[in-house]
PDB file of N, CA and C in Angstrom:
ATOM      1  N   UNK Z   1      -8.374 -56.615  -4.931  1.00 69.00           N
ATOM      2  CA  UNK Z   1      -6.824 -57.061  -5.174  1.00 69.00           C
ATOM      3  C   UNK Z   1      -6.047 -55.624  -4.422  1.00 69.00           C
ATOM      4  N   UNK Z   2      -5.007 -56.072  -4.151  1.00 83.00           N
ATOM      5  CA  UNK Z   2      -4.070 -55.053  -3.684  1.00 83.00           C
ATOM      6  C   UNK Z   2      -2.992 -54.751  -4.801  1.00 83.00           C
ATOM      7  N   UNK Z   3      -3.010 -53.716  -5.431  1.00 84.00           N
ATOM      8  CA  UNK Z   3      -2.352 -53.217  -6.523  1.00 84.00           C
ATOM      9  C   UNK Z   3      -0.724 -52.638  -5.993  1.00 84.00           C
ATOM     10  N   UNK Z   4      -0.718 -52.268  -4.700  1.00 88.00           N
ATOM     11  CA  UNK Z   4       0.308 -51.561  -4.062  1.00 88.00           C
ATOM     12  C   UNK Z   4       1.517 -52.300  -4.606  1.00 88.00           C
ATOM     13  N   UNK Z   5       1.989 -53.382  -4.018  1.00 91.00           N
ATOM     14  CA  UNK Z   5       3.053 -54.466  -4.820  1.00 91.00           C
ATOM     15  C   UNK Z   5       3.592 -54.198  -6.511  1.00 91.00           C
ATOM     16  N   UNK Z   6       2.611 -54.083  -7.178  1.00 90.00           N
ATOM     17  CA  UNK Z   6       2.894 -54.033  -8.364  1.00 90.00           C
ATOM     18  C   UNK Z   6       3.328 -52.639  -8.594  1.00 90.00           C
ATOM     19  N   UNK Z   7       2.300 -51.563  -8.399  1.00 90.00           N
ATOM     20  CA  UNK Z   7       3.001 -50.053  -8.279  1.00 90.00           C
ATOM     21  C   UNK Z   7       4.108 -49.628  -7.875  1.00 90.00           C
ATOM     22  N   UNK Z   8       4.382 -50.491  -6.915  1.00 92.00           N
ATOM     23  CA  UNK Z   8       6.006 -49.954  -6.378  1.00 92.00           C
ATOM     24  C   UNK Z   8       7.049 -50.503  -7.619  1.00 92.00           C
ATOM     25  N   UNK Z   9       6.878 -51.392  -8.299  1.00 93.00           N
ATOM     26  CA  UNK Z   9       7.707 -51.670  -9.717  1.00 93.00           C
ATOM     27  C   UNK Z   9       7.702 -51.640 -10.844  1.00 93.00           C
ATOM     28  N   UNK Z  10       6.537 -50.513 -11.106  1.00 92.00           N
ATOM     29  CA  UNK Z  10       6.366 -50.127 -12.749  1.00 92.00           C
ATOM     30  C   UNK Z  10       6.674 -48.773 -12.600  1.00 92.00           C
ATOM     31  N   UNK Z  11       7.063 -48.266 -13.711  1.00 91.00           N
ATOM     32  CA  UNK Z  11       7.535 -47.110 -14.236  1.00 91.00           C
ATOM     33  C   UNK Z  11       6.510 -45.997 -14.230  1.00 91.00           C
ATOM     34  N   UNK Z  12       5.199 -46.245 -14.305  1.00 93.00           N
ATOM     35  CA  UNK Z  12       4.153 -45.437 -14.442  1.00 93.00           C
ATOM     36  C   UNK Z  12       2.852 -46.186 -14.458  1.00 93.00           C
ATOM     37  N   UNK Z  13       1.746 -45.570 -13.873  1.00 94.00           N
ATOM     38  CA  UNK Z  13       0.263 -46.106 -14.380  1.00 94.00           C
ATOM     39  C   UNK Z  13      -0.455 -45.547 -14.944  1.00 94.00           C
ATOM     40  N   UNK Z  14      -1.248 -46.111 -15.962  1.00 94.00           N
ATOM     41  CA  UNK Z  14      -2.512 -45.644 -16.928  1.00 94.00           C
ATOM     42  C   UNK Z  14      -3.710 -46.270 -16.770  1.00 94.00           C
ATOM     43  N   UNK Z  15      -4.488 -45.691 -16.312  1.00 94.00           N
ATOM     44  CA  UNK Z  15      -5.827 -46.379 -16.049  1.00 94.00           C
ATOM     45  C   UNK Z  15      -7.201 -45.623 -16.982  1.00 94.00           C
ATOM     46  N   UNK Z  16      -8.097 -46.679 -17.539  1.00 95.00           N
ATOM     47  CA  UNK Z  16      -9.019 -46.306 -18.259  1.00 95.00           C
ATOM     48  C   UNK Z  16     -10.210 -45.314 -17.263  1.00 95.00           C
ATOM     49  N   UNK Z  17     -10.411 -45.874 -16.248  1.00 95.00           N
ATOM     50  CA  UNK Z  17     -11.169 -45.016 -15.137  1.00 95.00           C
ATOM     51  C   UNK Z  17     -10.652 -44.153 -13.967  1.00 95.00           C
ATOM     52  N   UNK Z  18     -11.237 -43.435 -13.403  1.00 94.00           N
ATOM     53  CA  UNK Z  18     -10.885 -43.086 -12.102  1.00 94.00           C
ATOM     54  C   UNK Z  18     -10.827 -41.382 -12.216  1.00 94.00           C
ATOM     55  N   UNK Z  19     -10.331 -40.798 -11.099  1.00 93.00           N
ATOM     56  CA  UNK Z  19      -9.998 -39.333 -11.230  1.00 93.00           C
ATOM     57  C   UNK Z  19      -8.930 -39.013 -10.101  1.00 93.00           C
ATOM     58  N   UNK Z  20      -8.832 -37.735  -9.615  1.00 91.00           N
ATOM     59  CA  UNK Z  20      -7.656 -37.268  -8.888  1.00 91.00           C
ATOM     60  C   UNK Z  20      -7.961 -38.075  -7.302  1.00 91.00           C
ATOM     61  N   UNK Z  21      -8.786 -38.509  -7.268  1.00 94.00           N
ATOM     62  CA  UNK Z  21      -9.028 -39.356  -5.740  1.00 94.00           C
ATOM     63  C   UNK Z  21      -9.196 -40.838  -5.946  1.00 94.00           C
ATOM     64  N   UNK Z  22      -9.005 -41.222  -6.911  1.00 93.00           N
ATOM     65  CA  UNK Z  22      -9.084 -43.015  -7.346  1.00 93.00           C
ATOM     66  C   UNK Z  22      -7.900 -43.439  -6.588  1.00 93.00           C
ATOM     67  N   UNK Z  23      -7.990 -44.715  -5.888  1.00 90.00           N
ATOM     68  CA  UNK Z  23      -7.024 -45.486  -5.600  1.00 90.00           C
ATOM     69  C   UNK Z  23      -5.420 -45.287  -6.216  1.00 90.00           C
ATOM     70  N   UNK Z  24      -5.714 -45.728  -7.459  1.00 91.00           N
ATOM     71  CA  UNK Z  24      -4.640 -45.726  -8.504  1.00 91.00           C
ATOM     72  C   UNK Z  24      -3.866 -44.389  -8.217  1.00 91.00           C
ATOM     73  N   UNK Z  25      -4.617 -43.290  -8.361  1.00 92.00           N
ATOM     74  CA  UNK Z  25      -4.164 -41.944  -8.482  1.00 92.00           C
ATOM     75  C   UNK Z  25      -3.235 -41.337  -7.079  1.00 92.00           C
ATOM     76  N   UNK Z  26      -4.067 -41.926  -5.907  1.00 93.00           N
ATOM     77  CA  UNK Z  26      -3.108 -41.731  -4.449  1.00 93.00           C
ATOM     78  C   UNK Z  26      -1.914 -42.583  -4.314  1.00 93.00           C
ATOM     79  N   UNK Z  27      -2.284 -43.854  -4.530  1.00 92.00           N
ATOM     80  CA  UNK Z  27      -1.381 -44.913  -4.122  1.00 92.00           C
ATOM     81  C   UNK Z  27      -0.062 -44.383  -5.124  1.00 92.00           C
ATOM     82  N   UNK Z  28      -0.232 -43.695  -6.266  1.00 94.00           N
ATOM     83  CA  UNK Z  28       0.704 -43.627  -7.448  1.00 94.00           C
ATOM     84  C   UNK Z  28       1.549 -42.502  -6.739  1.00 94.00           C
ATOM     85  N   UNK Z  29       0.717 -41.295  -6.322  1.00 93.00           N
ATOM     86  CA  UNK Z  29       1.082 -40.240  -6.122  1.00 93.00           C
ATOM     87  C   UNK Z  29       2.239 -40.371  -4.277  1.00 93.00           C
ATOM     88  N   UNK Z  30       1.564 -40.978  -3.551  1.00 94.00           N
ATOM     89  CA  UNK Z  30       2.454 -41.736  -2.386  1.00 94.00           C
ATOM     90  C   UNK Z  30       3.748 -42.309  -2.657  1.00 94.00           C
ATOM     91  N   UNK Z  31       3.353 -43.266  -3.728  1.00 94.00           N
ATOM     92  CA  UNK Z  31       5.129 -43.766  -4.094  1.00 94.00           C
ATOM     93  C   UNK Z  31       5.665 -43.212  -5.072  1.00 94.00           C
ATOM     94  N   UNK Z  32       5.208 -42.076  -5.675  1.00 94.00           N
ATOM     95  CA  UNK Z  32       6.165 -41.029  -6.758  1.00 94.00           C
ATOM     96  C   UNK Z  32       6.036 -41.839  -7.741  1.00 94.00           C
ATOM     97  N   UNK Z  33       5.144 -42.524  -8.464  1.00 94.00           N
ATOM     98  CA  UNK Z  33       5.078 -43.129  -9.510  1.00 94.00           C
ATOM     99  C   UNK Z  33       3.982 -42.114 -10.549  1.00 94.00           C
ATOM    100  N   UNK Z  34       4.422 -41.984 -11.946  1.00 93.00           N
ATOM    101  CA  UNK Z  34       3.293 -40.772 -12.916  1.00 93.00           C
ATOM    102  C   UNK Z  34       2.363 -41.780 -12.878  1.00 93.00           C
ATOM    103  N   UNK Z  35       1.184 -41.030 -12.750  1.00 94.00           N
ATOM    104  CA  UNK Z  35       0.039 -41.650 -13.246  1.00 94.00           C
ATOM    105  C   UNK Z  35      -0.943 -40.908 -14.085  1.00 94.00           C
ATOM    106  N   UNK Z  36      -1.823 -41.713 -14.822  1.00 94.00           N
ATOM    107  CA  UNK Z  36      -2.369 -40.963 -15.608  1.00 94.00           C
ATOM    108  C   UNK Z  36      -4.092 -41.850 -15.262  1.00 94.00           C
ATOM    109  N   UNK Z  37      -4.742 -40.874 -15.071  1.00 94.00           N
ATOM    110  CA  UNK Z  37      -6.234 -41.752 -14.634  1.00 94.00           C
ATOM    111  C   UNK Z  37      -7.346 -41.256 -15.550  1.00 94.00           C
ATOM    112  N   UNK Z  38      -8.606 -42.221 -16.044  1.00 94.00           N
ATOM    113  CA  UNK Z  38      -9.759 -41.550 -16.835  1.00 94.00           C
ATOM    114  C   UNK Z  38      -9.226 -41.269 -18.334  1.00 94.00           C
ATOM    115  N   UNK Z  39      -8.374 -42.519 -18.662  1.00 92.00           N
ATOM    116  CA  UNK Z  39      -7.953 -42.264 -20.016  1.00 92.00           C
ATOM    117  C   UNK Z  39      -9.319 -42.696 -20.874  1.00 92.00           C
ATOM    118  N   UNK Z  40     -10.137 -43.463 -20.581  1.00 93.00           N
ATOM    119  CA  UNK Z  40     -11.358 -43.827 -21.249  1.00 93.00           C
ATOM    120  C   UNK Z  40     -10.796 -45.298 -22.213  1.00 93.00           C
ATOM    121  N   UNK Z  41      -9.605 -45.298 -22.849  1.00 92.00           N
ATOM    122  CA  UNK Z  41      -9.477 -46.413 -23.842  1.00 92.00           C
ATOM    123  C   UNK Z  41      -8.057 -46.900 -23.380  1.00 92.00           C
ATOM    124  N   UNK Z  42      -7.087 -46.714 -22.886  1.00 88.00           N
ATOM    125  CA  UNK Z  42      -5.597 -47.081 -22.466  1.00 88.00           C
ATOM    126  C   UNK Z  42      -5.354 -48.458 -22.698  1.00 88.00           C
ATOM    127  N   UNK Z  43      -6.432 -49.176 -21.690  1.00 84.00           N
ATOM    128  CA  UNK Z  43      -6.080 -50.847 -22.118  1.00 84.00           C
ATOM    129  C   UNK Z  43      -6.178 -51.204 -23.392  1.00 84.00           C
ATOM    130  N   UNK Z  44      -6.978 -50.838 -24.349  1.00 92.00           N
ATOM    131  CA  UNK Z  44      -7.217 -51.204 -25.562  1.00 92.00           C
ATOM    132  C   UNK Z  44      -6.099 -50.627 -26.249  1.00 92.00           C
ATOM    133  N   UNK Z  45      -5.568 -49.629 -26.147  1.00 92.00           N
ATOM    134  CA  UNK Z  45      -4.652 -48.618 -27.214  1.00 92.00           C
ATOM    135  C   UNK Z  45      -3.325 -49.088 -27.022  1.00 92.00           C
ATOM    136  N   UNK Z  46      -3.086 -49.189 -25.518  1.00 93.00           N
ATOM    137  CA  UNK Z  46      -1.470 -49.557 -25.171  1.00 93.00           C
ATOM    138  C   UNK Z  46      -1.084 -51.406 -25.500  1.00 93.00           C
ATOM    139  N   UNK Z  47      -0.239 -51.937 -25.908  1.00 92.00           N
ATOM    140  CA  UNK Z  47      -0.063 -53.236 -25.878  1.00 92.00           C
ATOM    141  C   UNK Z  47       1.343 -53.492 -25.268  1.00 92.00           C
ATOM    142  N   UNK Z  48       0.825 -54.726 -24.733  1.00 90.00           N
ATOM    143  CA  UNK Z  48       2.088 -55.450 -23.941  1.00 90.00           C
ATOM    144  C   UNK Z  48       3.363 -55.659 -24.150  1.00 90.00           C
ATOM    145  N   UNK Z  49       4.270 -55.350 -23.734  1.00 90.00           N
ATOM    146  CA  UNK Z  49       5.576 -55.474 -24.361  1.00 90.00           C
ATOM    147  C   UNK Z  49       6.081 -54.557 -25.290  1.00 90.00           C
ATOM    148  N   UNK Z  50       5.534 -53.348 -25.099  1.00 93.00           N
ATOM    149  CA  UNK Z  50       5.771 -52.045 -25.899  1.00 93.00           C
ATOM    150  C   UNK Z  50       6.310 -50.865 -25.049  1.00 93.00           C
ATOM    151  N   UNK Z  51       7.148 -50.343 -25.410  1.00 93.00           N
ATOM    152  CA  UNK Z  51       7.823 -49.185 -24.933  1.00 93.00           C
ATOM    153  C   UNK Z  51       7.139 -47.809 -24.610  1.00 93.00           C
ATOM    154  N   UNK Z  52       7.036 -47.422 -23.733  1.00 94.00           N
ATOM    155  CA  UNK Z  52       5.832 -46.010 -23.572  1.00 94.00           C
ATOM    156  C   UNK Z  52       6.409 -44.827 -22.942  1.00 94.00           C
ATOM    157  N   UNK Z  53       6.170 -43.863 -22.967  1.00 93.00           N
ATOM    158  CA  UNK Z  53       6.424 -42.594 -22.313  1.00 93.00           C
ATOM    159  C   UNK Z  53       5.716 -42.139 -21.724  1.00 93.00           C
ATOM    160  N   UNK Z  54       5.258 -41.829 -20.358  1.00 93.00           N
ATOM    161  CA  UNK Z  54       4.383 -41.570 -19.809  1.00 93.00           C
ATOM    162  C   UNK Z  54       4.715 -39.906 -19.349  1.00 93.00           C
ATOM    163  N   UNK Z  55       4.420 -38.974 -19.905  1.00 91.00           N
ATOM    164  CA  UNK Z  55       4.475 -37.829 -19.689  1.00 91.00           C
ATOM    165  C   UNK Z  55       3.122 -36.797 -18.750  1.00 91.00           C
ATOM    166  N   UNK Z  56       3.475 -36.550 -17.608  1.00 88.00           N
ATOM    167  CA  UNK Z  56       2.656 -35.885 -16.263  1.00 88.00           C
ATOM    168  C   UNK Z  56       3.197 -34.422 -15.908  1.00 88.00           C
ATOM    169  N   UNK Z  57       3.747 -33.971 -17.099  1.00 86.00           N
ATOM    170  CA  UNK Z  57       4.759 -32.516 -16.739  1.00 86.00           C
ATOM    171  C   UNK Z  57       3.879 -31.298 -16.953  1.00 86.00           C
ATOM    172  N   UNK Z  58       2.649 -31.709 -17.462  1.00 84.00           N
ATOM    173  CA  UNK Z  58       1.536 -30.708 -18.033  1.00 84.00           C
ATOM    174  C   UNK Z  58       0.438 -30.581 -17.026  1.00 84.00           C
ATOM    175  N   UNK Z  59       0.697 -30.529 -15.962  1.00 81.00           N
ATOM    176  CA  UNK Z  59      -0.503 -30.044 -14.846  1.00 81.00           C
ATOM    177  C   UNK Z  59      -1.451 -31.122 -14.868  1.00 81.00           C
ATOM    178  N   UNK Z  60      -2.802 -30.941 -15.459  1.00 83.00           N
ATOM    179  CA  UNK Z  60      -3.727 -31.868 -14.835  1.00 83.00           C
ATOM    180  C   UNK Z  60      -4.087 -32.799 -16.280  1.00 83.00           C
ATOM    181  N   UNK Z  61      -3.525 -32.773 -17.396  1.00 87.00           N
ATOM    182  CA  UNK Z  61      -3.324 -33.284 -18.502  1.00 87.00           C
ATOM    183  C   UNK Z  61      -2.117 -34.360 -18.714  1.00 87.00           C
ATOM    184  N   UNK Z  62      -2.299 -35.626 -18.361  1.00 90.00           N
ATOM    185  CA  UNK Z  62      -0.773 -36.360 -18.776  1.00 90.00           C
ATOM    186  C   UNK Z  62      -0.939 -36.899 -20.277  1.00 90.00           C
ATOM    187  N   UNK Z  63       0.079 -37.228 -20.812  1.00 91.00           N
ATOM    188  CA  UNK Z  63      -0.179 -37.797 -22.309  1.00 91.00           C
ATOM    189  C   UNK Z  63       0.695 -39.410 -22.457  1.00 91.00           C
ATOM    190  N   UNK Z  64       0.359 -39.981 -23.203  1.00 92.00           N
ATOM    191  CA  UNK Z  64       1.570 -41.081 -23.362  1.00 92.00           C
ATOM    192  C   UNK Z  64       1.847 -41.294 -24.776  1.00 92.00           C
ATOM    193  N   UNK Z  65       3.165 -41.527 -24.670  1.00 91.00           N
ATOM    194  CA  UNK Z  65       3.620 -41.414 -26.036  1.00 91.00           C
ATOM    195  C   UNK Z  65       4.491 -42.623 -26.341  1.00 91.00           C
ATOM    196  N   UNK Z  66       4.153 -43.004 -27.488  1.00 92.00           N
ATOM    197  CA  UNK Z  66       4.682 -44.607 -27.989  1.00 92.00           C
ATOM    198  C   UNK Z  66       6.567 -44.232 -27.958  1.00 92.00           C
ATOM    199  N   UNK Z  67       7.301 -45.180 -27.353  1.00 94.00           N
ATOM    200  CA  UNK Z  67       8.740 -45.363 -27.677  1.00 94.00           C
ATOM    201  C   UNK Z  67       9.178 -44.846 -26.404  1.00 94.00           C
ATOM    202  N   UNK Z  68      10.582 -44.637 -26.316  1.00 91.00           N
ATOM    203  CA  UNK Z  68      11.396 -44.097 -24.925  1.00 91.00           C
ATOM    204  C   UNK Z  68      11.775 -42.835 -25.089  1.00 91.00           C
ATOM    205  N   UNK Z  69      11.592 -41.861 -23.833  1.00 88.00           N
ATOM    206  CA  UNK Z  69      11.780 -40.528 -24.431  1.00 88.00           C
ATOM    207  C   UNK Z  69      13.335 -40.370 -24.186  1.00 88.00           C
ATOM    208  N   UNK Z  70      13.867 -39.522 -24.667  1.00 87.00           N
ATOM    209  CA  UNK Z  70      15.202 -38.967 -24.755  1.00 87.00           C
ATOM    210  C   UNK Z  70      15.465 -38.164 -23.918  1.00 87.00           C
ATOM    211  N   UNK Z  71      16.424 -38.435 -22.816  1.00 83.00           N
ATOM    212  CA  UNK Z  71      16.206 -37.732 -21.771  1.00 83.00           C
ATOM    213  C   UNK Z  71      17.611 -37.141 -21.658  1.00 83.00           C
ATOM    214  N   UNK Z  72      17.572 -35.922 -21.529  1.00 87.00           N
ATOM    215  CA  UNK Z  72      19.294 -35.375 -21.073  1.00 87.00           C
ATOM    216  C   UNK Z  72      19.302 -35.102 -19.898  1.00 87.00           C
ATOM    217  N   UNK Z  73      20.447 -35.462 -19.336  1.00 87.00           N
ATOM    218  CA  UNK Z  73      20.710 -35.348 -17.788  1.00 87.00           C
ATOM    219  C   UNK Z  73      21.798 -34.677 -17.565  1.00 87.00           C
ATOM    220  N   UNK Z  74      21.707 -33.678 -16.620  1.00 91.00           N
ATOM    221  CA  UNK Z  74      22.862 -32.990 -16.146  1.00 91.00           C
ATOM    222  C   UNK Z  74      22.995 -33.298 -14.742  1.00 91.00           C
ATOM    223  N   UNK Z  75      24.204 -33.660 -14.419  1.00 92.00           N
ATOM    224  CA  UNK Z  75      24.647 -33.672 -13.220  1.00 92.00           C
ATOM    225  C   UNK Z  75      25.349 -32.580 -12.526  1.00 92.00           C
ATOM    226  N   UNK Z  76      24.850 -31.822 -11.469  1.00 92.00           N
ATOM    227  CA  UNK Z  76      25.442 -30.733 -10.558  1.00 92.00           C
ATOM    228  C   UNK Z  76      25.948 -30.985  -9.308  1.00 92.00           C
ATOM    229  N   UNK Z  77      27.144 -30.830  -9.334  1.00 93.00           N
ATOM    230  CA  UNK Z  77      28.038 -31.029  -7.887  1.00 93.00           C
ATOM    231  C   UNK Z  77      27.258 -29.686  -6.891  1.00 93.00           C
ATOM    232  N   UNK Z  78      26.708 -30.200  -5.775  1.00 92.00           N
ATOM    233  CA  UNK Z  78      26.282 -29.254  -5.008  1.00 92.00           C
ATOM    234  C   UNK Z  78      27.283 -28.365  -4.317  1.00 92.00           C
ATOM    235  N   UNK Z  79      28.311 -29.105  -4.264  1.00 92.00           N
ATOM    236  CA  UNK Z  79      29.506 -28.184  -3.584  1.00 92.00           C
ATOM    237  C   UNK Z  79      30.013 -26.777  -4.330  1.00 92.00           C
ATOM    238  N   UNK Z  80      29.590 -26.758  -5.654  1.00 92.00           N
ATOM    239  CA  UNK Z  80      30.221 -25.886  -6.566  1.00 92.00           C
ATOM    240  C   UNK Z  80      29.270 -24.896  -6.542  1.00 92.00           C
ATOM    241  N   UNK Z  81      28.071 -25.197  -5.981  1.00 92.00           N
ATOM    242  CA  UNK Z  81      27.048 -23.872  -5.881  1.00 92.00           C
ATOM    243  C   UNK Z  81      27.314 -22.779  -5.158  1.00 92.00           C
ATOM    244  N   UNK Z  82      27.005 -21.443  -5.590  1.00 91.00           N
ATOM    245  CA  UNK Z  82      27.554 -20.491  -4.729  1.00 91.00           C
ATOM    246  C   UNK Z  82      26.544 -20.819  -3.444  1.00 91.00           C
ATOM    247  N   UNK Z  83      27.295 -20.166  -2.442  1.00 88.00           N
ATOM    248  CA  UNK Z  83      25.972 -20.289  -1.020  1.00 88.00           C
ATOM    249  C   UNK Z  83      24.980 -19.133  -1.192  1.00 88.00           C
ATOM    250  N   UNK Z  84      23.938 -19.666  -0.403  1.00 88.00           N
ATOM    251  CA  UNK Z  84      22.815 -18.808  -0.386  1.00 88.00           C
ATOM    252  C   UNK Z  84      22.743 -18.286   1.142  1.00 88.00           C
ATOM    253  N   UNK Z  85      22.045 -16.984   1.054  1.00 83.00           N
ATOM    254  CA  UNK Z  85      22.108 -15.956   2.368  1.00 83.00           C
ATOM    255  C   UNK Z  85      21.078 -16.791   3.676  1.00 83.00           C
TER     256      UNK Z  85
END
């Protein structure tokens, strides 16, 4: 199966098996989609229709949290930044 069309529309990918060089990891990285591979039991633990937050910000260990993350967003006007040398 070709999973690329599905990966293009998802917010994140979580798989039970695989490593850094598996198809899901490579395609996700190329498309800029967070991906956790090798979770062992994700498909049994995660429920369809529920909201999850996938956190891949801590290097090689990803985490899945139940519910939506509360994200503070700060917009910066690039024209107001000081010039660099």
